[in-house]
Amino acid sequence: MKRYITILAVLFVGVSVFAQQKRDLKHNKDTNLIEVVYYHDNGVVSQTGAYTTDGKLHGEWLSFNAEGKKTISAKYNEGKKVGKWYYWTDGVVKEVDYNANVIAGLKESETQGNDGL
């Protein structure tokens, strides 16, 4: 199960990030990070997050479906998965806890929506 979640997350983030052409980039001089917003074809935000100047994902990344509902909340530290990641699908929230880029725990519970935690 943990392997399935990891593969799903990598595929989703990879395909979503690299398949999309429409994006806004901004260099945040205070944090020295490149902030990015990706868009679905319909103009709705698809993902938000930041990269280090050497291209590693860093900080919180959020993914949204084409209707604008949050589907994933993920955290990175210089390209490594850290902390709690959340996946919202069909009234269920899955919480995956990462420690040193490895799954340390997994929980699943019902939710009334995907407005975040």
Coordinates of C-alpha atoms in Angstrom, one line a residue:
M1 CA 0.0 0.0 0.0
K2 CA 2.8 2.4 0.9
R3 CA 4.5 1.7 -2.4
Y4 CA 1.3 2.3 -4.3
I5 CA 0.8 5.7 -2.6
T6 CA 4.4 6.7 -3.3
I7 CA 4.2 5.7 -7.0
L8 CA 0.9 7.5 -7.4
A9 CA 2.3 10.7 -5.8
V10 CA 5.4 10.7 -7.9
L11 CA 3.5 10.1 -11.1
F12 CA 0.9 12.7 -10.3
V13 CA 3.4 15.4 -9.4
G14 CA 5.7 14.6 -12.3
V15 CA 3.0 14.4 -14.9
S16 CA 1.2 17.5 -13.6
V17 CA 4.3 19.6 -13.4
F18 CA 6.0 18.7 -16.6
A19 CA 2.9 18.3 -18.8
Q20 CA 1.6 21.8 -18.1
Q21 CA 2.9 24.7 -20.2
K22 CA 0.9 27.5 -18.6
R23 CA 2.6 28.9 -15.5
D24 CA 3.7 32.0 -13.6
L25 CA 7.2 32.2 -12.1
K26 CA 8.4 34.7 -9.6
H27 CA 11.7 35.0 -7.7
N28 CA 11.2 35.7 -4.1
K29 CA 14.2 37.7 -3.0
D30 CA 13.5 37.3 0.7
T31 CA 13.5 33.5 0.6
N32 CA 15.6 33.1 -2.5
L33 CA 13.0 30.6 -3.9
I34 CA 11.3 30.5 -7.3
E35 CA 7.6 30.6 -6.7
V36 CA 5.5 28.9 -9.4
V37 CA 1.8 28.6 -10.2
Y38 CA 0.7 26.1 -12.8
Y39 CA -2.7 26.3 -14.5
H40 CA -5.1 23.8 -16.0
D41 CA -6.2 24.4 -19.7
N42 CA -9.4 26.0 -18.3
G43 CA -7.4 28.7 -16.4
V44 CA -8.0 27.2 -12.9
V45 CA -4.9 26.8 -10.7
S46 CA -3.4 23.3 -10.9
Q47 CA -0.4 23.6 -8.6
T48 CA 1.4 26.1 -6.4
G49 CA 4.8 25.7 -4.9
A50 CA 8.4 26.8 -4.9
Y51 CA 11.8 25.6 -6.2
T52 CA 15.2 26.3 -4.9
T53 CA 17.4 28.2 -7.3
D54 CA 19.0 24.8 -8.3
G55 CA 15.7 23.3 -9.2
K56 CA 14.7 21.3 -6.1
L57 CA 11.1 21.4 -4.9
H58 CA 10.9 23.2 -1.5
G59 CA 8.2 24.1 1.0
E60 CA 4.5 23.4 0.6
W61 CA 3.1 22.3 -2.8
L62 CA -0.7 22.2 -3.4
S63 CA -2.5 20.5 -6.2
F64 CA -6.0 21.2 -7.4
N65 CA -8.4 19.5 -9.8
A66 CA -9.9 21.3 -12.8
E67 CA -12.8 22.5 -10.7
G68 CA -10.4 24.2 -8.2
K69 CA -10.8 21.7 -5.3
K70 CA -7.6 20.8 -3.4
T71 CA -6.5 17.2 -4.1
I72 CA -3.0 17.1 -2.6
S73 CA -1.0 19.0 0.0
A74 CA 2.7 18.0 0.0
K75 CA 5.9 19.3 1.7
Y76 CA 9.5 19.2 0.5
N77 CA 12.8 20.2 1.9
E78 CA 15.3 20.8 -0.9
G79 CA 13.7 18.1 -3.1
K80 CA 13.1 15.5 -0.3
K81 CA 9.6 14.6 0.9
V82 CA 9.0 15.6 4.5
G83 CA 6.2 15.9 7.0
K84 CA 2.6 15.1 6.4
W85 CA 1.2 14.8 2.9
Y86 CA -2.6 14.8 2.4
Y87 CA -4.6 13.3 -0.6
W88 CA -8.3 14.1 -0.9
T89 CA -10.3 11.7 -3.1
D90 CA -14.0 10.7 -3.1
G91 CA -14.7 11.8 0.5
V92 CA -11.6 10.2 1.9
V93 CA -8.5 11.9 3.1
K94 CA -5.2 9.9 3.1
E95 CA -2.4 11.2 5.3
V96 CA 1.1 10.0 4.5
D97 CA 3.9 10.9 6.9
Y98 CA 7.4 11.2 5.5
N99 CA 10.6 11.1 7.4
A100 CA 13.9 11.5 5.5
N101 CA 12.1 11.0 2.2
V102 CA 10.6 7.6 3.3
I103 CA 7.0 6.8 4.3
A104 CA 6.9 6.6 8.1
G105 CA 3.1 6.3 8.5
L106 CA -0.2 6.1 6.7
K107 CA -3.7 7.0 7.9
E108 CA -7.1 7.1 6.1
S109 CA -10.3 8.8 7.2
E110 CA -13.5 10.1 5.8
T111 CA -13.9 13.8 5.3
Q112 CA -16.8 16.2 4.5
G113 CA -14.8 17.9 1.8
N114 CA -11.4 18.8 0.6
D115 CA -11.0 22.3 1.9
G116 CA -7.8 21.4 3.7
L117 CA -7.0 20.6 7.3

